[in-house]
XYZ file of C-alpha atoms in Angstrom:
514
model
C 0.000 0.000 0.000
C 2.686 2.202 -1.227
C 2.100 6.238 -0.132
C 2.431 9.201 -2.531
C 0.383 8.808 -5.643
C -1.788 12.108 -4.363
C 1.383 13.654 -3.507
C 4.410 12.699 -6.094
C 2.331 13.909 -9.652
C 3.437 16.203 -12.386
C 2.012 19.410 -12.430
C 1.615 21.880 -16.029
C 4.416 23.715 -13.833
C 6.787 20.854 -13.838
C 6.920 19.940 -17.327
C 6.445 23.037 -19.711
C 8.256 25.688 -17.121
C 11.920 25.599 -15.952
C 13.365 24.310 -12.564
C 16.768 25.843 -13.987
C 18.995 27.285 -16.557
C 18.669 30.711 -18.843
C 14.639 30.722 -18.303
C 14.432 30.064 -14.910
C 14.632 33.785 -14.094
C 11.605 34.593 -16.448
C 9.567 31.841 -14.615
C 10.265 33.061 -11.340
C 9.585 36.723 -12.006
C 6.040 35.783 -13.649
C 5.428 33.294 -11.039
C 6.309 33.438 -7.843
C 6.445 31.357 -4.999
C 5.726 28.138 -7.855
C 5.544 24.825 -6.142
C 7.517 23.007 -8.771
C 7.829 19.147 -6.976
C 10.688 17.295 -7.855
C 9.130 13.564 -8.690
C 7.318 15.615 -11.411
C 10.333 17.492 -13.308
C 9.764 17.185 -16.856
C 10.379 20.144 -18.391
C 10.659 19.807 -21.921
C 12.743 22.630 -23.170
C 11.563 25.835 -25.112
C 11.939 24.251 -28.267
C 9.630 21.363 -27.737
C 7.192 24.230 -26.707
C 7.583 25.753 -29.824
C 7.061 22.218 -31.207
C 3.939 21.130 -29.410
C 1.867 24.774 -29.678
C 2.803 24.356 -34.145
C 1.395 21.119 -33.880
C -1.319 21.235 -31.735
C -2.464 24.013 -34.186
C -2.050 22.253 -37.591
C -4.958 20.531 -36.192
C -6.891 23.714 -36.451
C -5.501 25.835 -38.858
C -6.151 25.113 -42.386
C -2.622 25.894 -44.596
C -0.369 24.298 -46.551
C 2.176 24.622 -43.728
C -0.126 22.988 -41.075
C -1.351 20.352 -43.378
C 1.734 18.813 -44.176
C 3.061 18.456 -40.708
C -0.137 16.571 -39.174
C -0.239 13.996 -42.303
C 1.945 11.546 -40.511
C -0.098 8.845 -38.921
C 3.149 7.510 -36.889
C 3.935 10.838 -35.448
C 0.064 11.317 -34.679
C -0.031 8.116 -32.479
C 3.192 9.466 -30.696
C 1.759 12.503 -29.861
C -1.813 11.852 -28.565
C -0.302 8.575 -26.547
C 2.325 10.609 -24.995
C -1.009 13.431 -24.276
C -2.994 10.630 -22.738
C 0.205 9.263 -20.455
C 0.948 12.741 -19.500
C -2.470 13.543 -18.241
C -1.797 10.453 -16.036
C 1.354 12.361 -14.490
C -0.359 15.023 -13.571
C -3.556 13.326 -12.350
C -5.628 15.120 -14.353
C -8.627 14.843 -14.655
C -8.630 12.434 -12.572
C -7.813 13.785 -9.458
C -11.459 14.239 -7.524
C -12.444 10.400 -8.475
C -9.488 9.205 -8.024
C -9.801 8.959 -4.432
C -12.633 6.306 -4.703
C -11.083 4.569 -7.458
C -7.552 4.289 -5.308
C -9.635 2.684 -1.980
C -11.574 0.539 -4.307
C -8.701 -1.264 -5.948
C -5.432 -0.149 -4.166
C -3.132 -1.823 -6.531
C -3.313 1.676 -8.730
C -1.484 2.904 -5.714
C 1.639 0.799 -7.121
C 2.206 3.826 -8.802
C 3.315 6.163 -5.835
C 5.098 8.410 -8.105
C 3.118 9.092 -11.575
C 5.167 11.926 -11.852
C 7.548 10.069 -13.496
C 5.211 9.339 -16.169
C 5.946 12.516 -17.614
C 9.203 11.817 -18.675
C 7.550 9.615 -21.357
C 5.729 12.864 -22.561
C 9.301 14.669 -22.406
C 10.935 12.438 -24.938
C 8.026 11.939 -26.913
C 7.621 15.844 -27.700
C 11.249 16.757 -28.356
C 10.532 13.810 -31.239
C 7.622 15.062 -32.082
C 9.050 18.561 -32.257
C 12.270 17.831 -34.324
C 9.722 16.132 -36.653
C 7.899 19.493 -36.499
C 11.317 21.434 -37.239
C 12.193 19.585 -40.103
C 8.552 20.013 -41.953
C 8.720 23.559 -41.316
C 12.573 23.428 -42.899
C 10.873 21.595 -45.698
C 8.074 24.326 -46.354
C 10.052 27.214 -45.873
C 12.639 25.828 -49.147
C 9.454 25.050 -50.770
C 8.329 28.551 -51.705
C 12.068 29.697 -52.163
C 12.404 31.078 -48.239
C 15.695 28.412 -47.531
C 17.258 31.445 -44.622
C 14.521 31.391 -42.397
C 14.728 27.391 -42.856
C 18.175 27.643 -42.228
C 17.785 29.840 -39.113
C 15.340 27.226 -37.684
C 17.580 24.585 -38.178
C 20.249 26.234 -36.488
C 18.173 28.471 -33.451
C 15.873 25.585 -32.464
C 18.656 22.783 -31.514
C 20.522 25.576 -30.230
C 18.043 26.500 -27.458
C 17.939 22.866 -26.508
C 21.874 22.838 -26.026
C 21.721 25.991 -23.848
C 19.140 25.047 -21.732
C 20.494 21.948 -20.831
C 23.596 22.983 -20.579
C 23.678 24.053 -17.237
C 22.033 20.504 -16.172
C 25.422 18.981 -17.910
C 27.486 21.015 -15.896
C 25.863 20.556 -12.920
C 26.203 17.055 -13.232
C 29.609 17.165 -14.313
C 30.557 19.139 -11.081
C 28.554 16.438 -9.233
C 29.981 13.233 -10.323
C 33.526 14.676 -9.519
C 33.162 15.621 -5.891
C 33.568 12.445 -4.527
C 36.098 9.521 -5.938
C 34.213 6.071 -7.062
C 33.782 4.868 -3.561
C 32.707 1.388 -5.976
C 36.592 0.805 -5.950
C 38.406 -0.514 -2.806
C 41.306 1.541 -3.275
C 39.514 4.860 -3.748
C 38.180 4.675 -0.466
C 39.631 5.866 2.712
C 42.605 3.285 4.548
C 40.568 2.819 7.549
C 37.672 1.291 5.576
C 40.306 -0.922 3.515
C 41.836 -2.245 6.569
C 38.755 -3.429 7.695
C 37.031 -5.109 4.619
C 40.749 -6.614 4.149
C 40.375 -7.677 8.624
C 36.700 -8.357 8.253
C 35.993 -12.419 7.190
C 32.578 -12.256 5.365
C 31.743 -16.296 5.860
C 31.974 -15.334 9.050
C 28.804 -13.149 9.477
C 25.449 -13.887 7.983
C 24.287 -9.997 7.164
C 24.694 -6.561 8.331
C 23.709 -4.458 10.736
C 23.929 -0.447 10.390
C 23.251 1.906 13.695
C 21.852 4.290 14.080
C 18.867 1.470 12.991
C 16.909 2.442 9.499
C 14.430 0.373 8.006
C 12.275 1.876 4.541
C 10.005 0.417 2.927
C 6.577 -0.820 4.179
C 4.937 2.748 5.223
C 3.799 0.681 8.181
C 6.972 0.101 10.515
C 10.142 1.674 9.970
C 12.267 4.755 10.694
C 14.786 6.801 9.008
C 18.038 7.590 10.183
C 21.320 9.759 8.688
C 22.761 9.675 5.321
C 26.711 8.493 6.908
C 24.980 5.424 7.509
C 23.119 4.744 4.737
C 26.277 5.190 3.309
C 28.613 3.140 5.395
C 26.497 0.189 5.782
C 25.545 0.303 1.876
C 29.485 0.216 1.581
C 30.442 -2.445 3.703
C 27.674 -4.447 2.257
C 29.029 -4.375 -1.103
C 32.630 -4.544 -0.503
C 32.362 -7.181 1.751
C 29.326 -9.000 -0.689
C 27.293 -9.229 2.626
C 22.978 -8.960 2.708
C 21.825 -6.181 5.251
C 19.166 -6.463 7.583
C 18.319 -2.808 6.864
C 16.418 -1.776 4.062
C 15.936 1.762 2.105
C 13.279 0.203 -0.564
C 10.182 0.450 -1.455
C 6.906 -2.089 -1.300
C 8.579 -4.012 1.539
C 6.241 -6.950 3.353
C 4.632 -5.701 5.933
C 4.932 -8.583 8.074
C 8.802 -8.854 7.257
C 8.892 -5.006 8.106
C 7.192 -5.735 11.507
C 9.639 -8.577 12.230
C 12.832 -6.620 11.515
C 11.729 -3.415 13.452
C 11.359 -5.922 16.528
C 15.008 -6.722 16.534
C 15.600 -3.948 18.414
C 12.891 -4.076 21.108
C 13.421 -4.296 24.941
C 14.564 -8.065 25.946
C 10.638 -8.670 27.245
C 9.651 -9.624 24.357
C 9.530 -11.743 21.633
C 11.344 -11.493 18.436
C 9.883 -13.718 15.777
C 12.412 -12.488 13.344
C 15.076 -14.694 14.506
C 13.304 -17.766 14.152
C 13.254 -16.973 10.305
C 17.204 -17.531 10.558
C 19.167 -20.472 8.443
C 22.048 -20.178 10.405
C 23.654 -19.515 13.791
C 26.461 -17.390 12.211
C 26.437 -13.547 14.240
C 25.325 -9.951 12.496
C 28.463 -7.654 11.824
C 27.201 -4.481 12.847
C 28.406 -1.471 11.580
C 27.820 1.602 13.798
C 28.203 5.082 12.879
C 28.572 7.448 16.132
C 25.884 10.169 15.668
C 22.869 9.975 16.707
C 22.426 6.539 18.362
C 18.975 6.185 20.082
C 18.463 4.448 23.098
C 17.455 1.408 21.887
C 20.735 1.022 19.438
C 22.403 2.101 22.703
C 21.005 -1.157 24.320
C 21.229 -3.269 21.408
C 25.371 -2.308 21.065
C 25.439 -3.528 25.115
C 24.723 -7.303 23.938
C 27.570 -6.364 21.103
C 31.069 -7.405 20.548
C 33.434 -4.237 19.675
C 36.223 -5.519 16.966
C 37.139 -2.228 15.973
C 36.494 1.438 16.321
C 37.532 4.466 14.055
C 36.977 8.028 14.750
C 33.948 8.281 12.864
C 32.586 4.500 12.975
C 32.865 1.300 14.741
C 32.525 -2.385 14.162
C 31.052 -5.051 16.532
C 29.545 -8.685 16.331
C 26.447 -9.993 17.930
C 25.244 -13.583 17.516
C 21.441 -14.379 17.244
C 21.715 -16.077 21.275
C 22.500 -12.763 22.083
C 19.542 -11.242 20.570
C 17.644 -13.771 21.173
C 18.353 -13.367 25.648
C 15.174 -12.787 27.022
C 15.112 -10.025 30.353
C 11.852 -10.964 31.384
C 13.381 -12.864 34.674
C 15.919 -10.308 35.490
C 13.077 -8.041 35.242
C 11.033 -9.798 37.950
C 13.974 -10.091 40.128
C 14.696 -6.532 40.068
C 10.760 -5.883 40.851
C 11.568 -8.072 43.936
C 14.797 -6.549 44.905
C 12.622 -3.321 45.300
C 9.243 -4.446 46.228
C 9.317 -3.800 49.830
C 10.106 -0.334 49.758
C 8.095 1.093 47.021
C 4.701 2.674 47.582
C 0.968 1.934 46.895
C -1.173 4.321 45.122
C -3.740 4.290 42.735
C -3.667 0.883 42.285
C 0.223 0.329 41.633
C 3.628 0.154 43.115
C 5.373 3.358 42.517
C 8.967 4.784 44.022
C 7.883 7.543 45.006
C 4.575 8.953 45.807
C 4.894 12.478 45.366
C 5.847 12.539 41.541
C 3.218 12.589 38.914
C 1.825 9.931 36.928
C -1.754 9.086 35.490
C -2.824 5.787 33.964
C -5.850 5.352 31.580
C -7.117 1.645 31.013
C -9.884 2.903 28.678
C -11.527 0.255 30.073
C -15.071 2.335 30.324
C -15.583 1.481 26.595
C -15.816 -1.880 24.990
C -14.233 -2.759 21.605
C -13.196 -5.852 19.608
C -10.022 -5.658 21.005
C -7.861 -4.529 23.581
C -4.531 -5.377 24.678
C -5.284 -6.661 28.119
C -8.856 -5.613 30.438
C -12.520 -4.467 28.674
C -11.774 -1.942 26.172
C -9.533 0.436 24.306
C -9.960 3.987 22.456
C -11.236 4.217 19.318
C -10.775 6.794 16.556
C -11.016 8.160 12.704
C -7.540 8.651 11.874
C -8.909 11.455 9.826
C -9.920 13.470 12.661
C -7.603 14.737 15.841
C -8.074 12.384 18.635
C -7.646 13.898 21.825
C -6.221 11.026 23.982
C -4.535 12.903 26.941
C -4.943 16.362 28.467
C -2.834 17.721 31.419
C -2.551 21.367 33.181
C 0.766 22.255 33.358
C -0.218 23.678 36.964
C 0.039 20.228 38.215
C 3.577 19.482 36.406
C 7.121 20.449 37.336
C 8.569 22.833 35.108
C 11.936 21.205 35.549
C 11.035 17.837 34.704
C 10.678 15.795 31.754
C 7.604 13.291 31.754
C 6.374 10.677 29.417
C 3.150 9.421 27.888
C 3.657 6.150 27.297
C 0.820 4.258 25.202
C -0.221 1.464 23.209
C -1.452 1.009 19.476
C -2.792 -1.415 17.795
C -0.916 -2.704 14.514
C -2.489 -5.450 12.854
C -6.081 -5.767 11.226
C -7.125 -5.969 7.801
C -4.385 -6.970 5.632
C -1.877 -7.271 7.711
C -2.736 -4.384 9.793
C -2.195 -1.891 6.368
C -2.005 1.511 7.676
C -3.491 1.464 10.938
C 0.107 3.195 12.544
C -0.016 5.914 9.690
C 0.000 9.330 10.990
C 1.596 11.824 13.730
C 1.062 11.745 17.527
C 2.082 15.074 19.145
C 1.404 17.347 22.280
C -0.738 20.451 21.426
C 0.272 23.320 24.294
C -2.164 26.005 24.549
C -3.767 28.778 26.873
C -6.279 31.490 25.533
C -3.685 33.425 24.092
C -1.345 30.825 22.170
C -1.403 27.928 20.866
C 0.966 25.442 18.987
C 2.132 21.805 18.320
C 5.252 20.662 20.175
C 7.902 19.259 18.054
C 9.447 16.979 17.301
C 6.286 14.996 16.281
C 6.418 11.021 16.758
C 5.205 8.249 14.847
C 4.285 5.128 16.172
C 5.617 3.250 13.266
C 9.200 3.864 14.385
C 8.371 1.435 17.469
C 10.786 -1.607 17.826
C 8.618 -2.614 21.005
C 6.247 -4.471 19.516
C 4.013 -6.882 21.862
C 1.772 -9.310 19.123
C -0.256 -7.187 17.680
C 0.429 -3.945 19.566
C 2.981 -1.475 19.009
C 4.311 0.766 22.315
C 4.368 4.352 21.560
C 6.695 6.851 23.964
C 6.469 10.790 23.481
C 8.514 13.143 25.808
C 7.245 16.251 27.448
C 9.952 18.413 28.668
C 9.898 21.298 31.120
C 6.244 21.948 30.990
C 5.329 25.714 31.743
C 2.307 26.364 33.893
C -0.444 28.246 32.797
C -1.212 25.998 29.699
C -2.329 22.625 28.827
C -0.389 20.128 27.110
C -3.157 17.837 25.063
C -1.473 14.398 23.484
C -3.782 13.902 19.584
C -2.949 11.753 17.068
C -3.700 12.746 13.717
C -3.471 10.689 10.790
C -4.400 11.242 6.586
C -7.600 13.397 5.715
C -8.899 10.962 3.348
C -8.299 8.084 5.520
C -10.931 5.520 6.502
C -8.914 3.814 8.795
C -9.578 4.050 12.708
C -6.874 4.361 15.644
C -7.315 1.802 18.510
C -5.483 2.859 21.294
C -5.104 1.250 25.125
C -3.339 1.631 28.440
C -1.933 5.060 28.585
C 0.123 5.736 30.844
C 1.432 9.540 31.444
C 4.279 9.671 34.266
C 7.141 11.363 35.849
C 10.168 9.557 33.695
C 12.116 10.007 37.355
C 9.271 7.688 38.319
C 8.797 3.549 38.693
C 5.653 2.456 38.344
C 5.028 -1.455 38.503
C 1.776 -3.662 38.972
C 2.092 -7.768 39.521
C -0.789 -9.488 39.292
C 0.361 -12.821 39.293
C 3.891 -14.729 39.515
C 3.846 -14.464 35.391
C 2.843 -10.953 34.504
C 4.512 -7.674 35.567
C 3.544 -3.865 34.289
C 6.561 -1.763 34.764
C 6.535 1.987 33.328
C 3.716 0.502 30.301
C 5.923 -2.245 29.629
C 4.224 -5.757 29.891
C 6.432 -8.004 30.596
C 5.361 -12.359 30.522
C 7.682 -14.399 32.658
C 6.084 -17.418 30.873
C 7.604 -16.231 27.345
C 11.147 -16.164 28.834
């Protein structure tokens, strides 16, 4: 259920005006502040403008001129296939209906990026145009007028070597920036000593911190372009599969699996009974911007080297695979005697803030544990939290901790899509607090739920914070949301009801699955 066919068209803007070159001035002085999105550049050049507008009139102007240029059947075809492909590109005018059409059948949503479709359009008119060129050429000799002929033949191409020209050299200045990291010895000495150190049957696949995963549009996360780029590198050089993935149309079960690799050690992940082999991950870990959870994950690790920019380290599927759900329970016990009841729980301290809902006053099809859960459109802003900032510390940072239900129909497509944020207002202001979270990012993923965490630092009083979740405008889809659990993060928080199940912080954690 690939994302962007609404979004990633052609526009009239993108394919018969300029993005850049000797024009681009004009365009911007006549039209300012033009949304011209990349996945529909197109633009076919001045002289296939020329081209089209002749031809489009020979059809209905009667001359000798126009005549002979629209008598070519082959040409005809071309053009009014290329018409009908390019109104694809731009959506048009399909754009109001196409809404039904896409939730009736979603396969048409295979093409995320129609925009592209323009490009057929592109080289179809700058045929159609020399075509054009030449006829008009032909005319011009044919009642004795060979210099203007002459003057087409050489202005026309000309234009279409000066406005590309600065594309060329744009490219040109790309391509030489960076040496052909595709050859070993053009890379930097550090990385050779390591593919040379590094024994590929050793390792089944890679592993690239900080953690990215693209593909599904239902669980994932981005991370930074150094390690797209290292991993991508090792991978090739050392002829090694990743377990990351920047694609596109990705399973969504596989997607859920690999994002659960780096969950908490509670709970399951499926992923690694999928393995063939025993052999460990290399993992190749590039130092900015490691989250807490490749933090954790590099604790089970093995370091085997470390560079100023990067390390290496090796991690066997037994390591992965250790389950914390005991040493969990034996630190609950370690600390049981002197925590406090209220509310219901176990907490470490009474005075710090915390609120739990169970949503238990409303009664769904499911729920992740008790009676109920929330349910919303994911069209509309779903209030599912609201706290006065009166009743907060405005040194503190607390957390909203909450969980979301990811599978459903097919495979649970789309029901994480969308942004969760706080809203902080008073009768004077009002805005979102960023950054926003999405709950697709989660790697703690219980079965079929998905734990979401968003951070509220240094609250100010005199406002209220309000947690939504919003998701697409034209979505159908509905949110289903349980056990919320907003808290002090200085704070425990724990609940046992039985020697097999223990709640600490929102995490669930099964002895029995250990």
């Amino acid at each position: 259920n690939p994302w962007g066919i609404f979004e990633n068209h052609a526009d009239i803007g993108t394919v018969f005006l300029p993005v850049s070159g000797p024009l681009n001035a004009i365009k911007e002085t006549l039209f300012e502040n033009l949304d011209q999105k990349w996945e529909g550049w197109a633009y076919v050049g001045i002289t296939a403008i020329i081209g089209f507008i002749i031809y489009f009139l020979s059809f209905m102007i009667k001359s000798s001129l126009f005549q002979n240029i629209n008598k070519n059947q082959f040409i005809k075809t071309l053009f009014f296939s290329s018409v009908l492909i390019l109104l694809f590109a731009t959506l048009l005018p399909f754009r109001k209906i196409m809404y039904e059409i896409v939730d009736a059948i979603n396969m048409i949503k295979q093409f995320r990026a129609i925009g592209r479709f323009a490009w057929v359009f592109f080289f179809v008119i700058n045929i159609v145009s020399i075509y054009v060129i030449n006829e008009v050429v032909i005319y011009f000799k044919s009642i004795n007028k060979s210099f203007i002929g002459s003057v087409l033949t050489l202005l026309l191409p000309l234009f279409i070597f000066i406005e590309g020209l600065q594309y060329h050299s744009y490219i040109a200045d790309e391509i030489s920036v960076s040496s052909n990291l595709f050859d070993l010895d053009q890379t930097s000495k550090s990385f050779q000593e390591d593919c040379l150190n590094v024994d590929a049957n050793d390792y089944q696949a890679i592993i690239g911190l900080p953690f990215f995963y693209i593909g599904s549009e239902n669980f994932g996360k981005t991370a930074t372009q150094e390690i797209y780029k290292l991993s991508f590198l090792f991978s090739y050089h050392l002829n090694l599969p990743m377990v990351n993935s920047y694609l596109t149309r990705t399973a969504i079960d596989e997607s859920k699996k690999i994002m659960q690799l780096l969950g908490k050690d509670i709970y399951d992940k499926p992923i690694l009974n999928d393995l063939k082999n025993d052999k460990p991950f290399l993992v190749v870990c590039h130092h900015n911007q490691l989250s807490i959870a490749d933090q954790e994950f590099l604790q089970k690790a093995k370091l085997l080297q470390e560079r100023a920019d990067y390390s290496l380290y090796e991690i066997t599927p037994s390591k992965i695979h250790e389950k914390g759900s005991e040493r969990a329970f034996e630190e609950f016990s370690s600390k049981k005697e002197i925590l406090y009841k209220k509310y219901g729980f176990l907490v470490s301290d009474t005075i710090l803030y915390f609120k739990y809902n169970d949503f238990n006053d409303t009664s769904i099809y499911s729920s992740l544990n008790g009676n109920g859960a929330y349910i919303g459109l994911q069209k509309g802003y779903n209030s599912i939290f609201i706290v006065k900032g009166e009743d907060l510390d405005e040194k503190k940072k607390y957390m909203a901790r909450f969980w979301m239900l990811n599978n459903g129909k097919n495979n649970g497509q789309d029901y994480l899509n969308g942004m969760i944020f706080f809203n902080k207002k008073n009768e004077e202001k009002e805005e979102w607090i960023f950054p926003l979270t999405d709950a697709r990012n989660s790697h703690n993923i219980n079965g079929d739920w998905s734990l979401v965490e968003v951070a509220l630092n240094n609250p100010e009083k005199g406002y209220d914070y309000e947690l939504f979740i919003k998701g697409p405008d034209r979505s159908r889809q509905s949110y289903y949301v349980d056990n919320l659990l907003f808290f002090d993060s200085d704070l425990d928080i724990y609940k046992n009801k039985d020697s097999a199940f223990l709640f600490h912080n929102n995490h669930m954690i099964h002895l029995s699955n250990n």
